[in-house]
PDB file of C-alpha atoms in Angstrom:
ATOM      1  CA  MET A 915      -8.761  14.008  20.169  1.00  0.00           C
ATOM      2  CA  LYS A 916      -5.430  12.401  19.325  1.00  0.00           C
ATOM      3  CA  THR A 917      -5.281   8.972  17.770  1.00  0.00           C
ATOM      4  CA  ARG A 918      -2.391   7.209  19.438  1.00  0.00           C
ATOM      5  CA  THR A 919      -2.336   4.174  17.202  1.00  0.00           C
ATOM      6  CA  ILE A 920      -2.330   6.169  13.973  1.00  0.00           C
ATOM      7  CA  VAL A 921       0.231   8.620  15.343  1.00  0.00           C
ATOM      8  CA  CYS A 922       2.523   5.729  16.259  1.00  0.00           C
ATOM      9  CA  LEU A 923       2.050   4.226  12.801  1.00  0.00           C
ATOM     10  CA  LEU A 924       2.941   7.503  11.111  1.00  0.00           C
ATOM     11  CA  VAL A 925       5.993   8.004  13.323  1.00  0.00           C
ATOM     12  CA  LEU A 926       7.220   4.554  12.390  1.00  0.00           C
ATOM     13  CA  LEU A 927       6.623   5.194   8.706  1.00  0.00           C
ATOM     14  CA  PHE A 928       8.290   8.572   8.595  1.00  0.00           C
ATOM     15  CA  GLY A 929      11.132   7.769  10.981  1.00  0.00           C
ATOM     16  CA  VAL A 930      13.105   5.354   8.831  1.00  0.00           C
ATOM     17  CA  ASN A 931      16.863   5.985   8.573  1.00  0.00           C
ATOM     18  CA  GLN A 932      18.173   5.274   5.070  1.00  0.00           C
ATOM     19  CA  ALA A 933      21.677   6.673   5.374  1.00  0.00           C
ATOM     20  CA  ASN A 934      23.594   3.425   5.090  1.00  0.00           C
ATOM     21  CA  GLY A 935      23.880   0.485   2.620  1.00  0.00           C
ATOM     22  CA  LEU A 936      22.006   0.836  -0.666  1.00  0.00           C
ATOM     23  CA  VAL A 937      21.327  -1.183  -3.838  1.00  0.00           C
ATOM     24  CA  GLN A 938      19.782   0.610  -6.824  1.00  0.00           C
ATOM     25  CA  PHE A 939      17.936  -0.699  -9.903  1.00  0.00           C
ATOM     26  CA  LYS A 940      17.271   1.896 -12.628  1.00  0.00           C
ATOM     27  CA  ASP A 941      17.903   0.255 -15.985  1.00  0.00           C
ATOM     28  CA  GLY A 942      14.370  -0.333 -17.311  1.00  0.00           C
ATOM     29  CA  LEU A 943      14.709  -4.113 -16.937  1.00  0.00           C
ATOM     30  CA  VAL A 944      12.908  -6.712 -14.817  1.00  0.00           C
ATOM     31  CA  HIS A 945      14.744  -7.823 -11.673  1.00  0.00           C
ATOM     32  CA  VAL A 946      13.772 -10.858  -9.589  1.00  0.00           C
ATOM     33  CA  ILE A 947      14.663 -10.931  -5.899  1.00  0.00           C
ATOM     34  CA  ASP A 948      14.343 -14.485  -4.574  1.00  0.00           C
ATOM     35  CA  TYR A 949      17.395 -14.220  -2.343  1.00  0.00           C
ATOM     36  CA  THR A 950      18.494 -12.056   0.584  1.00  0.00           C
ATOM     37  CA  ILE A 951      19.717  -8.497   0.044  1.00  0.00           C
ATOM     38  CA  ASN A 952      21.441  -6.995   3.063  1.00  0.00           C
ATOM     39  CA  ASP A 953      20.895  -3.386   2.001  1.00  0.00           C
ATOM     40  CA  ASP A 954      18.070  -1.000   1.243  1.00  0.00           C
ATOM     41  CA  VAL A 955      16.793  -1.191  -2.352  1.00  0.00           C
ATOM     42  CA  TRP A 956      15.806   1.871  -4.407  1.00  0.00           C
ATOM     43  CA  VAL A 957      14.188   1.562  -7.834  1.00  0.00           C
ATOM     44  CA  ASP A 958      14.402   4.314 -10.493  1.00  0.00           C
ATOM     45  CA  TYR A 959      15.705   6.942  -8.089  1.00  0.00           C
ATOM     46  CA  GLN A 960      16.431  10.069 -10.148  1.00  0.00           C
ATOM     47  CA  ALA A 961      15.777   7.974 -13.281  1.00  0.00           C
ATOM     48  CA  PRO A 962      12.435   9.052 -14.798  1.00  0.00           C
ATOM     49  CA  GLY A 963      11.068   7.182 -17.785  1.00  0.00           C
ATOM     50  CA  MET A 964      12.835   3.876 -17.105  1.00  0.00           C
ATOM     51  CA  GLN A 965       9.865   1.957 -15.607  1.00  0.00           C
ATOM     52  CA  THR A 966      12.148  -0.585 -13.962  1.00  0.00           C
ATOM     53  CA  THR A 967      10.354  -3.600 -12.445  1.00  0.00           C
ATOM     54  CA  VAL A 968      11.384  -5.379  -9.245  1.00  0.00           C
ATOM     55  CA  ASN A 969       9.638  -8.666  -8.399  1.00  0.00           C
ATOM     56  CA  LEU A 970      10.004  -9.962  -4.842  1.00  0.00           C
ATOM     57  CA  PHE A 971       9.429 -13.724  -4.928  1.00  0.00           C
ATOM     58  CA  THR A 972       9.269 -16.451  -2.281  1.00  0.00           C
ATOM     59  CA  GLY A 973      12.664 -16.709  -0.622  1.00  0.00           C
ATOM     60  CA  GLY A 974      13.402 -13.057  -1.215  1.00  0.00           C
ATOM     61  CA  GLU A 975      14.190 -10.818   1.731  1.00  0.00           C
ATOM     62  CA  ILE A 976      15.428  -7.269   1.928  1.00  0.00           C
ATOM     63  CA  ILE A 977      17.207  -6.988   5.254  1.00  0.00           C
ATOM     64  CA  PHE A 978      19.194  -3.992   6.420  1.00  0.00           C
ATOM     65  CA  ALA A 979      19.854  -3.746  10.143  1.00  0.00           C
ATOM     66  CA  GLU A 980      16.373  -3.795  11.702  1.00  0.00           C
ATOM     67  CA  GLN A 981      14.588  -1.556   9.167  1.00  0.00           C
ATOM     68  CA  SER A 982      14.936  -2.591   5.543  1.00  0.00           C
ATOM     69  CA  VAL A 983      13.369  -0.434   2.828  1.00  0.00           C
ATOM     70  CA  LEU A 984      12.230  -1.119  -0.741  1.00  0.00           C
ATOM     71  CA  LYS A 985      11.551   2.240  -2.430  1.00  0.00           C
ATOM     72  CA  GLY A 986      10.056   2.875  -5.848  1.00  0.00           C
ATOM     73  CA  PHE A 987      10.344   6.210  -7.656  1.00  0.00           C
ATOM     74  CA  ASN A 988       9.390   7.668 -11.050  1.00  0.00           C
ATOM     75  CA  ASP A 989       6.755   5.256 -12.385  1.00  0.00           C
ATOM     76  CA  SER A 990       8.608   2.132 -11.234  1.00  0.00           C
ATOM     77  CA  ARG A 991       6.934  -1.273 -10.699  1.00  0.00           C
ATOM     78  CA  LEU A 992       7.178  -3.172  -7.407  1.00  0.00           C
ATOM     79  CA  ASN A 993       5.500  -6.594  -7.355  1.00  0.00           C
ATOM     80  CA  ILE A 994       5.365  -8.657  -4.172  1.00  0.00           C
ATOM     81  CA  SER A 995       4.334 -12.282  -4.743  1.00  0.00           C
ATOM     82  CA  GLY A 996       6.365 -13.785  -1.902  1.00  0.00           C
ATOM     83  CA  GLY A 997       9.191 -12.880   0.398  1.00  0.00           C
ATOM     84  CA  HIS A 998       9.253 -10.002   2.848  1.00  0.00           C
ATOM     85  CA  VAL A 999      10.461  -6.447   3.344  1.00  0.00           C
ATOM     86  CA  ASP A1000       9.996  -4.280   6.419  1.00  0.00           C
ATOM     87  CA  TYR A1001       9.184  -0.993   4.655  1.00  0.00           C
ATOM     88  CA  LEU A1002       7.738  -0.595   1.163  1.00  0.00           C
ATOM     89  CA  PHE A1003       7.497   2.963  -0.187  1.00  0.00           C
ATOM     90  CA  ALA A1004       6.136   4.119  -3.566  1.00  0.00           C
ATOM     91  CA  TYR A1005       6.484   7.656  -4.943  1.00  0.00           C
ATOM     92  CA  ASP A1006       6.100   9.543  -8.232  1.00  0.00           C
ATOM     93  CA  ASN A1007       3.319   7.520  -9.888  1.00  0.00           C
ATOM     94  CA  SER A1008       4.898   4.182  -9.003  1.00  0.00           C
ATOM     95  CA  HIS A1009       2.875   0.970  -9.014  1.00  0.00           C
ATOM     96  CA  VAL A1010       2.712  -1.802  -6.415  1.00  0.00           C
ATOM     97  CA  THR A1011       1.035  -5.206  -6.448  1.00  0.00           C
ATOM     98  CA  ILE A1012       0.897  -7.570  -3.478  1.00  0.00           C
ATOM     99  CA  SER A1013      -0.413 -11.096  -4.040  1.00  0.00           C
ATOM    100  CA  ASN A1014       1.561 -13.032  -1.418  1.00  0.00           C
ATOM    101  CA  GLY A1015       4.304 -12.335   1.076  1.00  0.00           C
ATOM    102  CA  GLY A1016       4.203  -8.747   2.212  1.00  0.00           C
ATOM    103  CA  ALA A1017       5.630  -5.847   4.160  1.00  0.00           C
ATOM    104  CA  ASN A1018       5.335  -4.496   7.661  1.00  0.00           C
ATOM    105  CA  TYR A1019       4.700  -0.900   6.578  1.00  0.00           C
ATOM    106  CA  LEU A1020       3.571   0.538   3.272  1.00  0.00           C
ATOM    107  CA  ARG A1021       3.665   4.195   2.220  1.00  0.00           C
ATOM    108  CA  LEU A1022       2.138   5.500  -1.046  1.00  0.00           C
ATOM    109  CA  TYR A1023       2.478   9.082  -2.278  1.00  0.00           C
ATOM    110  CA  ASP A1024       2.542  11.246  -5.408  1.00  0.00           C
ATOM    111  CA  ASN A1025      -0.210   9.548  -7.453  1.00  0.00           C
ATOM    112  CA  SER A1026       1.110   6.051  -6.798  1.00  0.00           C
ATOM    113  CA  HIS A1027      -1.141   2.980  -7.035  1.00  0.00           C
ATOM    114  CA  MET A1028      -1.440  -0.390  -5.364  1.00  0.00           C
ATOM    115  CA  ILE A1029      -3.541  -3.502  -5.975  1.00  0.00           C
ATOM    116  CA  MET A1030      -3.572  -6.007  -3.105  1.00  0.00           C
ATOM    117  CA  SER A1031      -5.072  -9.454  -3.737  1.00  0.00           C
ATOM    118  CA  GLY A1032      -3.263 -11.454  -1.048  1.00  0.00           C
ATOM    119  CA  GLY A1033      -0.365 -11.371   1.353  1.00  0.00           C
ATOM    120  CA  SER A1034      -0.238  -9.059   4.336  1.00  0.00           C
ATOM    121  CA  ILE A1035       0.871  -5.655   5.528  1.00  0.00           C
ATOM    122  CA  TRP A1036       0.835  -4.476   9.131  1.00  0.00           C
ATOM    123  CA  GLY A1037       0.074  -0.844   8.432  1.00  0.00           C
ATOM    124  CA  MET A1038      -0.294   1.596   5.557  1.00  0.00           C
ATOM    125  CA  THR A1039      -0.185   5.347   4.976  1.00  0.00           C
ATOM    126  CA  ALA A1040      -1.446   6.776   1.672  1.00  0.00           C
ATOM    127  CA  GLY A1041      -1.551  10.385   0.519  1.00  0.00           C
ATOM    128  CA  GLY A1042      -0.895  12.675  -2.404  1.00  0.00           C
ATOM    129  CA  ASN A1043      -3.744  11.431  -4.647  1.00  0.00           C
ATOM    130  CA  SER A1044      -2.624   7.812  -4.366  1.00  0.00           C
ATOM    131  CA  GLN A1045      -5.100   5.006  -4.995  1.00  0.00           C
ATOM    132  CA  VAL A1046      -5.337   1.561  -3.397  1.00  0.00           C
ATOM    133  CA  VAL A1047      -7.515  -1.387  -4.412  1.00  0.00           C
ATOM    134  CA  ILE A1048      -7.927  -4.165  -1.844  1.00  0.00           C
ATOM    135  CA  LEU A1049      -9.289  -7.421  -3.247  1.00  0.00           C
ATOM    136  CA  GLY A1050      -7.958  -9.654  -0.481  1.00  0.00           C
ATOM    137  CA  GLY A1051      -5.056 -10.179   1.844  1.00  0.00           C
ATOM    138  CA  ASN A1052      -4.717  -8.780   5.324  1.00  0.00           C
ATOM    139  CA  ILE A1053      -4.029  -5.329   6.761  1.00  0.00           C
ATOM    140  CA  GLY A1054      -3.037  -6.310  10.244  1.00  0.00           C
ATOM    141  CA  HIS A1055      -3.372  -3.062  12.137  1.00  0.00           C
ATOM    142  CA  GLY A1056      -3.577   0.514  10.850  1.00  0.00           C
ATOM    143  CA  LEU A1057      -4.707   2.360   7.722  1.00  0.00           C
ATOM    144  CA  ALA A1058      -3.942   6.104   7.611  1.00  0.00           C
ATOM    145  CA  LEU A1059      -5.222   8.198   4.683  1.00  0.00           C
ATOM    146  CA  LYS A1060      -4.755  11.875   3.837  1.00  0.00           C
ATOM    147  CA  ASN A1061      -4.234  14.358   0.983  1.00  0.00           C
ATOM    148  CA  ASN A1062      -6.961  13.043  -1.331  1.00  0.00           C
ATOM    149  CA  ALA A1063      -5.870   9.399  -1.180  1.00  0.00           C
ATOM    150  CA  ASN A1064      -8.524   6.804  -1.964  1.00  0.00           C
ATOM    151  CA  VAL A1065      -8.845   3.168  -0.913  1.00  0.00           C
ATOM    152  CA  ILE A1066     -11.370   0.837  -2.548  1.00  0.00           C
ATOM    153  CA  ILE A1067     -12.229  -2.311  -0.596  1.00  0.00           C
ATOM    154  CA  ASN A1068     -14.137  -5.186  -2.173  1.00  0.00           C
ATOM    155  CA  GLY A1069     -16.127  -7.343   0.231  1.00  0.00           C
ATOM    156  CA  SER A1070     -19.334  -7.757   2.210  1.00  0.00           C
ATOM    157  CA  ASP A1071     -20.670  -7.526   5.777  1.00  0.00           C
ATOM    158  CA  PHE A1072     -18.972  -4.178   6.356  1.00  0.00           C
ATOM    159  CA  ALA A1073     -19.171  -2.680   9.845  1.00  0.00           C
ATOM    160  CA  ILE A1074     -17.546   0.314  11.539  1.00  0.00           C
ATOM    161  CA  ASP A1075     -17.018   0.041  15.284  1.00  0.00           C
ATOM    162  CA  GLY A1076     -19.415  -2.900  15.305  1.00  0.00           C
ATOM    163  CA  SER A1077     -22.267  -1.115  13.514  1.00  0.00           C
ATOM    164  CA  PRO A1078     -23.176  -2.404  10.026  1.00  0.00           C
ATOM    165  CA  VAL A1079     -22.670   0.065   7.182  1.00  0.00           C
ATOM    166  CA  GLY A1080     -23.802  -0.040   3.594  1.00  0.00           C
ATOM    167  CA  PHE A1081     -21.692   0.166   0.502  1.00  0.00           C
ATOM    168  CA  GLY A1082     -20.387   3.574  -0.443  1.00  0.00           C
ATOM    169  CA  GLU A1083     -17.911   6.198   0.670  1.00  0.00           C
ATOM    170  CA  ILE A1084     -16.352   6.749   4.100  1.00  0.00           C
ATOM    171  CA  THR A1085     -14.778  10.146   4.712  1.00  0.00           C
ATOM    172  CA  SER A1086     -13.099  12.102   7.493  1.00  0.00           C
ATOM    173  CA  VAL A1087     -15.034  12.763  10.695  1.00  0.00           C
ATOM    174  CA  PHE A1088     -13.738  16.313  11.197  1.00  0.00           C
ATOM    175  CA  GLY A1089     -12.316  17.092   7.746  1.00  0.00           C
ATOM    176  CA  GLY A1090      -8.968  18.224   9.111  1.00  0.00           C
ATOM    177  CA  ASP A1091      -5.605  16.762  10.036  1.00  0.00           C
ATOM    178  CA  ILE A1092      -5.453  13.004  10.414  1.00  0.00           C
ATOM    179  CA  TYR A1093      -3.822  13.395  13.824  1.00  0.00           C
ATOM    180  CA  ASP A1094      -7.101  14.867  15.100  1.00  0.00           C
ATOM    181  CA  GLU A1095      -9.232  12.012  13.787  1.00  0.00           C
ATOM    182  CA  PRO A1096     -10.796   9.464  16.157  1.00  0.00           C
ATOM    183  CA  PRO A1097      -9.733   5.851  15.600  1.00  0.00           C
ATOM    184  CA  ARG A1098     -12.353   3.722  13.860  1.00  0.00           C
ATOM    185  CA  MET A1099     -12.417  -0.040  13.337  1.00  0.00           C
ATOM    186  CA  LEU A1100     -13.509  -1.535  10.020  1.00  0.00           C
ATOM    187  CA  THR A1101     -14.490  -5.200   9.815  1.00  0.00           C
ATOM    188  CA  TYR A1102     -15.655  -7.001   6.689  1.00  0.00           C
ATOM    189  CA  THR A1103     -15.592 -10.227   4.712  1.00  0.00           C
ATOM    190  CA  PRO A1104     -13.106  -9.939   1.821  1.00  0.00           C
ATOM    191  CA  THR A1105     -13.735 -11.606  -1.515  1.00  0.00           C
ATOM    192  CA  THR A1106     -10.645 -13.808  -1.327  1.00  0.00           C
ATOM    193  CA  SER A1107     -10.300 -14.568   2.394  1.00  0.00           C
ATOM    194  CA  GLU A1108     -12.412 -15.287   5.447  1.00  0.00           C
ATOM    195  CA  PHE A1109     -12.227 -12.093   7.497  1.00  0.00           C
ATOM    196  CA  GLY A1110     -10.813  -8.583   7.275  1.00  0.00           C
ATOM    197  CA  MET A1111     -10.242  -6.050  10.025  1.00  0.00           C
ATOM    198  CA  CYS A1112      -8.208  -2.867  10.378  1.00  0.00           C
ATOM    199  CA  GLN A1113      -8.205   0.312  12.417  1.00  0.00           C
ATOM    200  CA  PHE A1114      -8.287   3.394  10.219  1.00  0.00           C
ATOM    201  CA  GLY A1115      -8.132   7.156  10.203  1.00  0.00           C
ATOM    202  CA  ILE A1116      -9.090   9.485   7.352  1.00  0.00           C
ATOM    203  CA  GLY A1117      -7.822  13.046   7.177  1.00  0.00           C
ATOM    204  CA  GLU A1118      -8.683  15.969   4.928  1.00  0.00           C
ATOM    205  CA  THR A1119     -10.227  14.899   1.583  1.00  0.00           C
ATOM    206  CA  ALA A1120      -9.141  11.247   1.606  1.00  0.00           C
ATOM    207  CA  SER A1121     -11.754   8.494   1.433  1.00  0.00           C
ATOM    208  CA  ILE A1122     -12.510   4.780   1.575  1.00  0.00           C
ATOM    209  CA  ASN A1123     -15.013   3.256  -0.840  1.00  0.00           C
ATOM    210  CA  LEU A1124     -16.733  -0.002   0.089  1.00  0.00           C
ATOM    211  CA  VAL A1125     -17.877  -1.932  -2.977  1.00  0.00           C
ATOM    212  CA  PRO A1126     -19.922  -5.142  -3.156  1.00  0.00           C
ATOM    213  CA  GLU A1127     -19.319  -6.650  -6.548  1.00  0.00           C
ATOM    214  CA  PRO A1128     -16.131  -8.039  -8.072  1.00  0.00           C
ATOM    215  CA  GLY A1129     -17.296  -6.572 -11.368  1.00  0.00           C
ATOM    216  CA  THR A1130     -16.855  -3.078  -9.939  1.00  0.00           C
ATOM    217  CA  ILE A1131     -13.269  -3.860  -9.070  1.00  0.00           C
ATOM    218  CA  VAL A1132     -12.647  -5.504 -12.437  1.00  0.00           C
ATOM    219  CA  LEU A1133     -13.668  -2.303 -14.186  1.00  0.00           C
ATOM    220  CA  LEU A1134     -11.382  -0.273 -11.955  1.00  0.00           C
ATOM    221  CA  VAL A1135      -8.437  -2.617 -12.387  1.00  0.00           C
ATOM    222  CA  THR A1136      -8.993  -2.596 -16.145  1.00  0.00           C
ATOM    223  CA  GLY A1137      -8.767   1.177 -16.042  1.00  0.00           C
ATOM    224  CA  LEU A1138      -5.531   1.058 -14.088  1.00  0.00           C
ATOM    225  CA  ILE A1139      -4.066  -1.435 -16.539  1.00  0.00           C
ATOM    226  CA  ALA A1140      -5.113   0.729 -19.468  1.00  0.00           C
ATOM    227  CA  GLY A1141      -3.318   3.595 -17.742  1.00  0.00           C
ATOM    228  CA  GLY A1142      -0.064   1.659 -17.637  1.00  0.00           C
ATOM    229  CA  PHE A1143      -0.317  -0.555 -14.518  1.00  0.00           C
ATOM    230  CA  LEU A1144       1.414  -3.533 -16.143  1.00  0.00           C
ATOM    231  CA  LEU A1145       4.362  -5.808 -15.511  1.00  0.00           C
ATOM    232  CA  ARG A1146       6.611  -4.527 -18.267  1.00  0.00           C
ATOM    233  CA  ARG A1147       9.542  -6.368 -19.749  1.00  0.00           C
ATOM    234  CA  LYS A1148      12.153  -4.736 -21.920  1.00  0.00           C
TER     235      LYS A1148
END
């Protein structure tokens, strides 16, 4: 059974053309974007070990034609606390935080991490051992997971397709390719907002963990911080 919504989401995520205008940050410093950039933005591309930070603040927009892209590579830091970008991609153990503002599409790969406490994204694909923690905010439409990705959602009143579910792990229905997964709808009450809802698909060994207590998330976030998930200034 093909999942049209998830297929469309993946096509949109993987079909971005990045052949034109480009701005790069790869100096190990902290850069604030509270203005409009009319190009794609790449952070630490082919620059391992720099840990450059880009902060997108209120008033900041990354606009290139109709599909703007903010890409992080090589352990870079991308922090969204306002403003907007169409596509936000993180690779190579990069780190993302979203507390306000947001992106239309988010892609995480290669052991990258994200903590979302506010703001919004329309859809997300995660794979390659990436990890996502959702404390709040809104995922407007689709969540596609594969290749051992893990998403941890903090909240209560969880239900899948209208049927209440307990806390714990959600895995793939068939254990194969995500394109063969049936669409499922998750609804819940987030810790920091009134209502959460997103359609999701889980392929292969990916998983979603539903957790009840903020303390559980605090321990996880503390572990991520200890592992280097910090806003670094040089």
